[in-house]
Amino acid sequence: VISAKLSTKRAEREKCKRKLEKQERRIVELDNIIQRLYEDKISGTLSADRFIKLSAGYEKEQAELNKSTAELRAILTEEETETVNIESFLRAVKKYTEPTELTPALLHEFVDKIVIHEASKSSGHRVQQIDVHYNFIGEIELSPEYRTFGRKPRS
């Protein structure tokens, strides 16, 4: 589960990097286009009205790209932080791959918090959901049978 999450994060980060690089190239290209438009206006090969219309469109596109690249950089920073957190968690796991007992140090290293939900008595069994939130990575989604603990009620 964790290695799959790490692989997904890496793939998302690479996709985001490619998109960011493409947008940055387009911003540079737009700078060059706007500069050529200005030169054409100055030389008289482009009318002032046409220059205003064309440059306005390119300026708008460039502003949108600048906003988008800022958002992508923020996403990349967040993704890198999450990846570092997952890798930190995996390093901690490697330290305790086969513990013989659950020590307070081990518990504090791995677990951020444990949420115990109210018990219910559905289908004749007492069932209680327990969510474990791990340090660095948060809660790992498990199938329902691993998320609940139950016993038959006393007669």
Coordinates of N, CA, C and O in Angstrom, one line a residue:
V1 N 0.8 -1.2 0.0 CA 0.0 0.0 0.0 C 0.9 1.3 0.0 O 0.7 2.2 -0.8
I2 N 1.9 1.3 0.9 CA 2.7 2.5 1.0 C 3.6 2.6 -0.3 O 3.7 3.7 -0.8
S3 N 4.2 1.5 -0.7 CA 5.0 1.7 -1.9 C 4.2 2.1 -3.1 O 4.7 2.8 -4.0
A4 N 3.0 1.6 -3.2 CA 2.1 2.1 -4.3 C 1.8 3.5 -4.2 O 1.8 4.3 -5.2
K5 N 1.6 4.0 -3.0 CA 1.3 5.4 -2.8 C 2.6 6.3 -3.2 O 2.5 7.3 -3.8
L6 N 3.8 5.7 -2.8 CA 5.0 6.4 -3.2 C 5.2 6.4 -4.7 O 5.6 7.5 -5.3
S7 N 4.9 5.3 -5.4 CA 5.0 5.3 -6.8 C 4.0 6.3 -7.5 O 4.3 7.0 -8.5
T8 N 2.8 6.3 -7.0 CA 1.8 7.3 -7.5 C 2.3 8.7 -7.3 O 2.1 9.5 -8.2
K9 N 2.8 9.0 -6.1 CA 3.3 10.4 -5.9 C 4.5 10.7 -6.9 O 4.5 11.8 -7.4
R10 N 5.3 9.8 -7.1 CA 6.4 10.0 -8.1 C 5.9 10.3 -9.5 O 6.4 11.2 -10.1
A11 N 4.9 9.5 -9.9 CA 4.4 9.7 -11.2 C 3.7 11.0 -11.3 O 3.8 11.7 -12.3
E12 N 2.9 11.4 -10.3 CA 2.2 12.7 -10.3 C 3.2 13.8 -10.3 O 3.0 14.8 -11.0
R13 N 4.3 13.7 -9.6 CA 5.4 14.7 -9.6 C 6.0 14.9 -10.9 O 6.2 16.0 -11.4
E14 N 6.3 13.8 -11.6 CA 6.9 13.8 -12.9 C 6.0 14.5 -13.9 O 6.4 15.3 -14.8
K15 N 4.7 14.1 -13.9 CA 3.7 14.7 -14.8 C 3.6 16.2 -14.6 O 3.6 17.0 -15.5
C16 N 3.6 16.6 -13.3 CA 3.6 18.0 -12.9 C 4.8 18.7 -13.4 O 4.7 19.9 -13.9
K17 N 6.0 18.1 -13.3 CA 7.3 18.7 -13.7 C 7.2 18.9 -15.3 O 7.7 20.0 -15.7
R18 N 6.8 17.9 -16.0 CA 6.7 18.1 -17.4 C 5.8 19.2 -17.9 O 6.1 20.0 -18.7
K19 N 4.6 19.3 -17.2 CA 3.7 20.4 -17.5 C 4.3 21.7 -17.2 O 4.1 22.7 -18.0
L20 N 5.0 21.8 -16.1 CA 5.6 23.1 -15.7 C 6.7 23.5 -16.7 O 6.7 24.7 -17.1
E21 N 7.5 22.6 -17.1 CA 8.5 22.9 -18.1 C 7.9 23.3 -19.4 O 8.4 24.3 -20.0
K22 N 6.8 22.7 -19.8 CA 6.2 23.1 -21.1 C 5.6 24.5 -21.0 O 5.8 25.3 -21.9
Q23 N 5.0 24.8 -19.8 CA 4.5 26.2 -19.6 C 5.6 27.2 -19.6 O 5.4 28.3 -20.1
E24 N 6.7 26.9 -18.9 CA 7.8 27.8 -18.8 C 8.4 28.1 -20.2 O 8.7 29.3 -20.5
R25 N 8.5 27.1 -21.1 CA 8.9 27.3 -22.4 C 8.0 28.2 -23.2 O 8.4 29.1 -24.0
R26 N 6.7 28.0 -23.0 CA 5.7 28.8 -23.7 C 5.8 30.3 -23.2 O 5.6 31.2 -24.0
I27 N 6.0 30.5 -22.0 CA 6.2 31.9 -21.4 C 7.3 32.6 -22.1 O 7.2 33.7 -22.6
V28 N 8.5 31.9 -22.3 CA 9.6 32.5 -23.0 C 9.3 32.7 -24.4 O 9.6 33.8 -25.0
E29 N 8.6 31.8 -25.0 CA 8.2 31.9 -26.4 C 7.3 33.2 -26.6 O 7.4 34.0 -27.5
L30 N 6.3 33.4 -25.7 CA 5.4 34.5 -25.7 C 6.2 35.8 -25.5 O 5.9 36.8 -26.2
D31 N 7.2 35.8 -24.7 CA 8.1 37.0 -24.6 C 8.7 37.4 -25.9 O 8.7 38.6 -26.3
N32 N 9.2 36.4 -26.6 CA 9.8 36.6 -27.9 C 8.8 37.1 -28.9 O 9.1 38.0 -29.7
I33 N 7.6 36.5 -28.9 CA 6.6 36.9 -29.9 C 6.2 38.4 -29.6 O 6.1 39.2 -30.5
I34 N 6.0 38.7 -28.3 CA 5.6 40.1 -28.0 C 6.7 41.1 -28.4 O 6.4 42.2 -28.9
Q35 N 7.9 40.7 -28.2 CA 9.1 41.5 -28.6 C 9.1 41.8 -30.1 O 9.2 42.9 -30.6
R36 N 8.8 40.7 -30.9 CA 8.8 40.8 -32.4 C 7.6 41.7 -32.8 O 7.7 42.5 -33.7
L37 N 6.5 41.5 -32.1 CA 5.3 42.4 -32.4 C 5.7 43.9 -32.2 O 5.3 44.7 -33.0
Y38 N 6.3 44.1 -31.1 CA 6.7 45.5 -30.8 C 7.7 46.1 -31.9 O 7.5 47.2 -32.4
E39 N 8.6 45.2 -32.3 CA 9.6 45.6 -33.3 C 8.9 45.9 -34.6 O 9.2 46.8 -35.4
D40 N 7.9 45.0 -35.0 CA 7.1 45.2 -36.2 C 6.3 46.5 -36.1 O 6.1 47.2 -37.1
K41 N 5.8 46.8 -35.0 CA 5.0 48.1 -34.8 C 5.9 49.3 -35.0 O 5.6 50.2 -35.7
I42 N 7.1 49.2 -34.4 CA 8.0 50.3 -34.5 C 8.5 50.5 -35.9 O 8.6 51.6 -36.4
S43 N 8.8 49.4 -36.6 CA 9.2 49.5 -38.0 C 8.1 49.9 -39.0 O 8.4 50.2 -40.1
G44 N 6.9 49.8 -38.5 CA 5.8 50.2 -39.4 C 5.1 49.1 -40.1 O 4.2 49.3 -40.9
T45 N 5.6 47.9 -40.0 CA 5.0 46.7 -40.7 C 3.7 46.3 -40.0 O 3.0 45.4 -40.6
L46 N 3.4 46.8 -38.8 CA 2.2 46.4 -38.1 C 1.5 47.6 -37.5 O 2.2 48.5 -36.9
S47 N 0.2 47.7 -37.8 CA -0.5 48.9 -37.3 C -0.6 48.9 -35.8 O -0.6 47.9 -35.2
A48 N -0.9 50.1 -35.3 CA -1.0 50.2 -33.8 C -2.2 49.4 -33.3 O -2.1 48.8 -32.3
D49 N -3.3 49.5 -34.0 CA -4.5 48.8 -33.6 C -4.3 47.3 -33.6 O -4.7 46.6 -32.7
R50 N -3.6 46.8 -34.7 CA -3.3 45.4 -34.8 C -2.4 44.9 -33.7 O -2.5 43.9 -33.1
F51 N -1.4 45.8 -33.4 CA -0.4 45.5 -32.3 C -1.2 45.4 -31.0 O -0.9 44.4 -30.2
I52 N -2.1 46.3 -30.7 CA -2.8 46.3 -29.4 C -3.6 45.0 -29.3 O -3.6 44.3 -28.3
K53 N -4.3 44.6 -30.4 CA -5.2 43.4 -30.3 C -4.3 42.1 -30.1 O -4.6 41.3 -29.3
L54 N -3.2 42.0 -30.9 CA -2.4 40.8 -30.8 C -1.7 40.8 -29.5 O -1.6 39.7 -28.8
S55 N -1.1 41.9 -29.1 CA -0.3 41.8 -27.8 C -1.2 41.6 -26.6 O -0.8 40.9 -25.7
A56 N -2.5 42.1 -26.6 CA -3.4 41.9 -25.5 C -3.7 40.4 -25.4 O -3.7 39.9 -24.3
G57 N -3.9 39.7 -26.5 CA -4.1 38.2 -26.4 C -2.9 37.5 -25.9 O -3.1 36.6 -25.0
Y58 N -1.7 37.8 -26.3 CA -0.5 37.2 -25.9 C -0.3 37.5 -24.4 O 0.2 36.6 -23.6
E59 N -0.5 38.7 -24.0 CA -0.3 39.1 -22.6 C -1.3 38.4 -21.7 O -0.9 38.0 -20.6
K60 N -2.5 38.2 -22.1 CA -3.5 37.5 -21.4 C -3.0 36.0 -21.2 O -3.1 35.5 -20.1
E61 N -2.6 35.4 -22.3 CA -2.2 34.0 -22.2 C -1.0 33.9 -21.3 O -0.9 33.0 -20.5
Q62 N 0.0 34.8 -21.4 CA 1.1 34.8 -20.5 C 0.8 35.0 -19.0 O 1.3 34.3 -18.2
A63 N -0.2 35.8 -18.7 CA -0.6 36.0 -17.4 C -1.2 34.8 -16.8 O -1.0 34.4 -15.7
E64 N -2.0 34.1 -17.6 CA -2.6 32.8 -17.2 C -1.6 31.8 -17.0 O -1.6 31.0 -16.0
L65 N -0.6 31.7 -17.8 CA 0.5 30.8 -17.7 C 1.3 31.1 -16.4 O 1.7 30.1 -15.7
N66 N 1.6 32.3 -16.2 CA 2.3 32.7 -15.0 C 1.6 32.2 -13.7 O 2.2 31.7 -12.8
K67 N 0.3 32.4 -13.7 CA -0.5 32.0 -12.6 C -0.5 30.5 -12.4 O -0.3 29.9 -11.4
S68 N -0.6 29.8 -13.6 CA -0.6 28.3 -13.6 C 0.7 27.8 -13.1 O 0.8 26.8 -12.4
T69 N 1.8 28.4 -13.6 CA 3.1 27.9 -13.2 C 3.4 28.1 -11.7 O 4.0 27.2 -11.0
A70 N 2.9 29.2 -11.1 CA 3.0 29.4 -9.7 C 2.2 28.3 -8.9 O 2.7 27.7 -7.9
E71 N 1.0 27.9 -9.4 CA 0.3 26.9 -8.8 C 1.0 25.5 -8.9 O 1.0 24.7 -8.0
L72 N 1.5 25.2 -10.1 CA 2.2 24.0 -10.3 C 3.5 23.9 -9.4 O 3.8 22.8 -8.9
R73 N 4.2 25.0 -9.2 CA 5.3 25.0 -8.3 C 4.9 24.7 -6.9 O 5.6 23.9 -6.2
A74 N 3.8 25.2 -6.5 CA 3.3 24.9 -5.1 C 2.9 23.5 -5.0 O 3.2 22.8 -4.0
I75 N 2.2 22.9 -6.0 CA 1.9 21.5 -6.0 C 3.1 20.6 -6.0 O 3.2 19.7 -5.2
L76 N 4.1 21.0 -6.8 CA 5.4 20.2 -6.8 C 6.0 20.3 -5.4 O 6.5 19.2 -4.9
T77 N 6.1 21.4 -4.8 CA 6.6 21.5 -3.4 C 5.9 20.6 -2.4 O 6.5 19.9 -1.6
E78 N 4.6 20.6 -2.5 CA 3.7 19.8 -1.6 C 4.0 18.3 -1.9 O 4.1 17.5 -1.0
E79 N 4.1 17.9 -3.2 CA 4.3 16.5 -3.6 C 5.7 16.1 -3.1 O 5.8 15.0 -2.6
E80 N 6.7 16.9 -3.2 CA 8.0 16.6 -2.8 C 8.0 16.4 -1.3 O 8.7 15.5 -0.7
T81 N 7.3 17.2 -0.5 CA 7.2 17.1 0.9 C 6.5 15.8 1.3 O 7.0 15.1 2.2
E82 N 5.4 15.5 0.6 CA 4.8 14.2 0.9 C 5.7 13.0 0.6 O 5.7 12.0 1.3
T83 N 6.4 13.1 -0.5 CA 7.3 12.0 -0.8 C 8.4 11.8 0.2 O 8.7 10.7 0.6
V84 N 8.9 12.9 0.7 CA 9.9 12.9 1.8 C 9.3 12.3 3.0 O 9.9 11.4 3.7
N85 N 8.1 12.6 3.3 CA 7.4 12.1 4.5 C 7.2 10.6 4.4 O 7.4 9.8 5.3
I86 N 6.8 10.1 3.2 CA 6.6 8.7 3.0 C 7.9 8.0 3.1 O 8.0 6.9 3.7
E87 N 9.0 8.6 2.5 CA 10.3 7.9 2.6 C 10.8 7.9 4.0 O 11.4 6.9 4.4
S88 N 10.5 8.9 4.8 CA 10.9 8.9 6.2 C 10.1 7.8 7.0 O 10.7 7.1 7.8
F89 N 8.9 7.7 6.6 CA 8.1 6.6 7.2 C 8.7 5.2 6.9 O 8.8 4.4 7.8
L90 N 9.0 5.0 5.6 CA 9.6 3.7 5.2 C 10.9 3.5 5.9 O 11.2 2.3 6.3
R91 N 11.7 4.5 6.1 CA 13.0 4.3 6.8 C 12.7 3.9 8.3 O 13.4 3.0 8.8
A92 N 11.7 4.5 8.9 CA 11.4 4.2 10.3 C 10.9 2.7 10.3 O 11.2 2.0 11.2
V93 N 10.1 2.3 9.3 CA 9.6 0.9 9.2 C 10.8 0.0 9.1 O 10.8 -1.1 9.8
K94 N 11.8 0.3 8.3 CA 12.9 -0.6 8.2 C 13.7 -0.8 9.5 O 14.2 -1.9 9.7
K95 N 13.6 0.2 10.4 CA 14.3 0.1 11.7 C 13.6 -1.0 12.5 O 14.2 -1.6 13.4
Y96 N 12.3 -1.2 12.3 CA 11.5 -2.0 13.1 C 10.8 -3.1 12.3 O 9.6 -3.3 12.5
T97 N 11.5 -3.8 11.4 CA 10.8 -4.7 10.5 C 10.2 -5.9 11.2 O 9.1 -6.4 10.8
E98 N 10.8 -6.4 12.3 CA 10.3 -7.5 13.0 C 10.4 -7.3 14.5 O 11.1 -8.0 15.2
P99 N 9.6 -6.4 15.0 CA 9.6 -6.2 16.5 C 9.1 -7.4 17.2 O 8.2 -8.1 16.8
T100 N 9.7 -7.6 18.4 CA 9.2 -8.7 19.2 C 8.1 -8.3 20.2 O 7.3 -9.1 20.7
E101 N 8.1 -7.0 20.5 CA 7.1 -6.4 21.3 C 6.8 -4.9 20.9 O 7.6 -4.3 20.3
L102 N 5.6 -4.5 21.3 CA 5.2 -3.1 21.0 C 5.7 -2.2 22.1 O 5.1 -2.2 23.2
T103 N 6.7 -1.5 21.9 CA 7.3 -0.6 22.9 C 6.7 0.8 22.7 O 6.3 1.2 21.6
P104 N 6.8 1.6 23.8 CA 6.3 3.0 23.6 C 7.1 3.8 22.5 O 6.5 4.6 21.8
A105 N 8.4 3.5 22.4 CA 9.2 4.2 21.4 C 8.8 3.8 20.0 O 8.7 4.7 19.1
L106 N 8.5 2.6 19.8 CA 8.0 2.1 18.5 C 6.6 2.7 18.2 O 6.4 3.2 17.1
L107 N 5.8 2.8 19.2 CA 4.4 3.3 19.0 C 4.5 4.8 18.6 O 3.9 5.3 17.7
H108 N 5.4 5.6 19.3 CA 5.5 7.0 19.1 C 6.2 7.3 17.8 O 5.9 8.3 17.1
E109 N 7.1 6.4 17.3 CA 7.8 6.6 16.0 C 6.8 6.4 14.9 O 6.9 7.2 13.9
F110 N 5.8 5.5 15.0 CA 4.9 5.2 13.9 C 3.6 5.9 13.9 O 3.0 6.3 12.9
V111 N 3.0 6.0 15.1 CA 1.6 6.4 15.2 C 1.4 7.9 15.6 O 2.0 8.3 16.7
D112 N 0.7 8.6 14.9 CA 0.3 10.0 15.2 C -0.8 10.0 16.2 O -0.8 10.7 17.2
K113 N -1.9 9.3 15.8 CA -3.1 9.2 16.7 C -3.9 8.0 16.3 O -3.8 7.5 15.2
I114 N -4.7 7.6 17.2 CA -5.7 6.5 17.0 C -7.1 7.0 17.4 O -7.3 7.6 18.4
V115 N -8.0 6.8 16.4 CA -9.4 7.3 16.6 C -10.2 6.0 16.8 O -10.3 5.2 15.9
I116 N -10.9 6.0 17.9 CA -11.8 4.8 18.2 C -13.2 5.3 18.1 O -13.6 6.2 18.9
H117 N -13.9 4.8 17.2 CA -15.3 5.2 17.0 C -16.3 4.5 18.0 O -15.9 3.4 18.6
E118 N -17.5 5.0 18.1 CA -18.5 4.4 18.9 C -18.8 3.0 18.4 O -18.9 2.7 17.2
A119 N -19.0 2.1 19.4 CA -19.3 0.7 19.0 C -20.8 0.6 18.6 O -21.6 1.4 19.0
S120 N -21.0 -0.3 17.6 CA -22.4 -0.6 17.2 C -22.6 -2.1 17.3 O -21.7 -2.9 17.2
K121 N -23.9 -2.4 17.4 CA -24.3 -3.8 17.5 C -25.1 -4.2 16.3 O -26.3 -4.4 16.4
S122 N -24.5 -4.3 15.2 CA -25.2 -4.6 14.0 C -25.0 -6.1 13.7 O -24.0 -6.7 14.0
S123 N -26.0 -6.8 13.3 CA -26.1 -8.2 12.9 C -25.6 -9.1 14.1 O -24.9 -10.1 13.9
G124 N -26.0 -8.7 15.3 CA -25.7 -9.5 16.5 C -24.3 -9.5 17.0 O -23.9 -10.2 17.9
H125 N -23.4 -8.7 16.4 CA -22.0 -8.6 16.8 C -21.7 -7.2 17.2 O -22.3 -6.2 16.7
R126 N -20.9 -7.0 18.3 CA -20.5 -5.7 18.7 C -19.3 -5.4 17.7 O -18.3 -6.1 17.7
V127 N -19.4 -4.3 17.0 CA -18.4 -3.9 16.0 C -18.0 -2.4 16.4 O -18.8 -1.6 16.7
Q128 N -16.6 -2.3 16.3 CA -16.1 -1.0 16.6 C -15.0 -0.6 15.6 O -14.0 -1.4 15.5
Q129 N -15.1 0.5 15.0 CA -14.1 0.9 14.0 C -13.0 1.7 14.7 O -13.2 2.5 15.6
I130 N -11.7 1.3 14.3 CA -10.6 2.0 14.9 C -9.7 2.5 13.7 O -9.4 1.7 12.8
D131 N -9.4 3.8 13.7 CA -8.6 4.4 12.6 C -7.2 4.7 13.2 O -7.1 5.3 14.2
V132 N -6.2 4.2 12.5 CA -4.8 4.5 13.0 C -4.2 5.5 12.0 O -4.1 5.3 10.8
H133 N -3.8 6.7 12.5 CA -3.2 7.7 11.7 C -1.7 7.7 11.9 O -1.3 7.9 13.1
Y134 N -0.9 7.4 10.9 CA 0.5 7.2 11.1 C 1.3 8.5 10.9 O 0.8 9.4 10.1
N135 N 2.4 8.6 11.5 CA 3.3 9.8 11.3 C 3.7 9.8 9.9 O 3.9 8.8 9.2
F136 N 3.9 11.0 9.4 CA 4.4 11.3 8.0 C 3.3 11.0 6.9 O 3.3 11.7 5.9
I137 N 2.5 10.0 7.0 CA 1.7 9.6 5.9 C 0.2 9.7 6.1 O -0.6 9.5 5.2
G138 N -0.2 9.8 7.4 CA -1.6 9.9 7.6 C -2.3 8.5 7.7 O -1.6 7.5 8.0
E139 N -3.5 8.5 7.5 CA -4.3 7.2 7.6 C -4.1 6.4 6.3 O -4.2 6.9 5.2
I140 N -3.9 5.1 6.5 CA -3.8 4.2 5.3 C -5.2 3.6 5.2 O -5.7 3.0 6.1
E141 N -5.8 3.7 4.0 CA -7.1 3.1 3.7 C -7.0 1.6 3.7 O -6.2 1.0 2.9
L142 N -7.7 0.9 4.5 CA -7.7 -0.5 4.6 C -9.2 -1.0 4.3 O -10.1 -0.2 4.4
S143 N -9.3 -2.2 3.9 CA -10.6 -2.8 3.6 C -11.4 -2.8 4.9 O -10.8 -2.9 6.0
P144 N -12.7 -2.8 4.9 CA -13.5 -2.7 6.1 C -13.3 -3.8 7.1 O -13.3 -3.6 8.3
E145 N -12.9 -5.0 6.7 CA -12.7 -6.1 7.7 C -11.5 -5.8 8.5 O -11.3 -6.4 9.6
Y146 N -10.5 -5.0 8.0 CA -9.3 -4.7 8.8 C -9.5 -3.5 9.6 O -8.7 -3.2 10.5
R147 N -10.6 -2.7 9.4 CA -10.8 -1.5 10.1 C -11.7 -1.6 11.3 O -11.9 -0.7 12.0
T148 N -12.3 -2.8 11.4 CA -13.3 -2.9 12.5 C -12.9 -4.1 13.4 O -12.3 -5.1 12.9
F149 N -13.2 -4.0 14.6 CA -12.9 -5.1 15.5 C -14.3 -5.5 16.2 O -15.0 -4.6 16.6
G150 N -14.6 -6.7 16.3 CA -15.8 -7.1 16.9 C -15.8 -8.4 17.7 O -14.9 -9.2 17.6
R151 N -16.8 -8.6 18.5 CA -16.9 -9.8 19.2 C -18.4 -10.1 19.4 O -19.3 -9.1 19.3
K152 N -18.8 -11.3 19.6 CA -20.2 -11.6 19.8 C -20.6 -11.1 21.2 O -19.9 -11.2 22.1
P153 N -21.8 -10.6 21.3 CA -22.3 -10.1 22.6 C -22.5 -11.2 23.5 O -22.8 -12.4 23.1
R154 N -22.4 -10.9 24.8 CA -22.6 -11.9 25.9 C -24.1 -12.3 26.0 O -24.9 -11.4 25.8
S155 N -24.3 -13.5 26.2 CA -25.7 -14.0 26.3 C -26.3 -13.8 27.6 O -25.7 -13.7 28.6

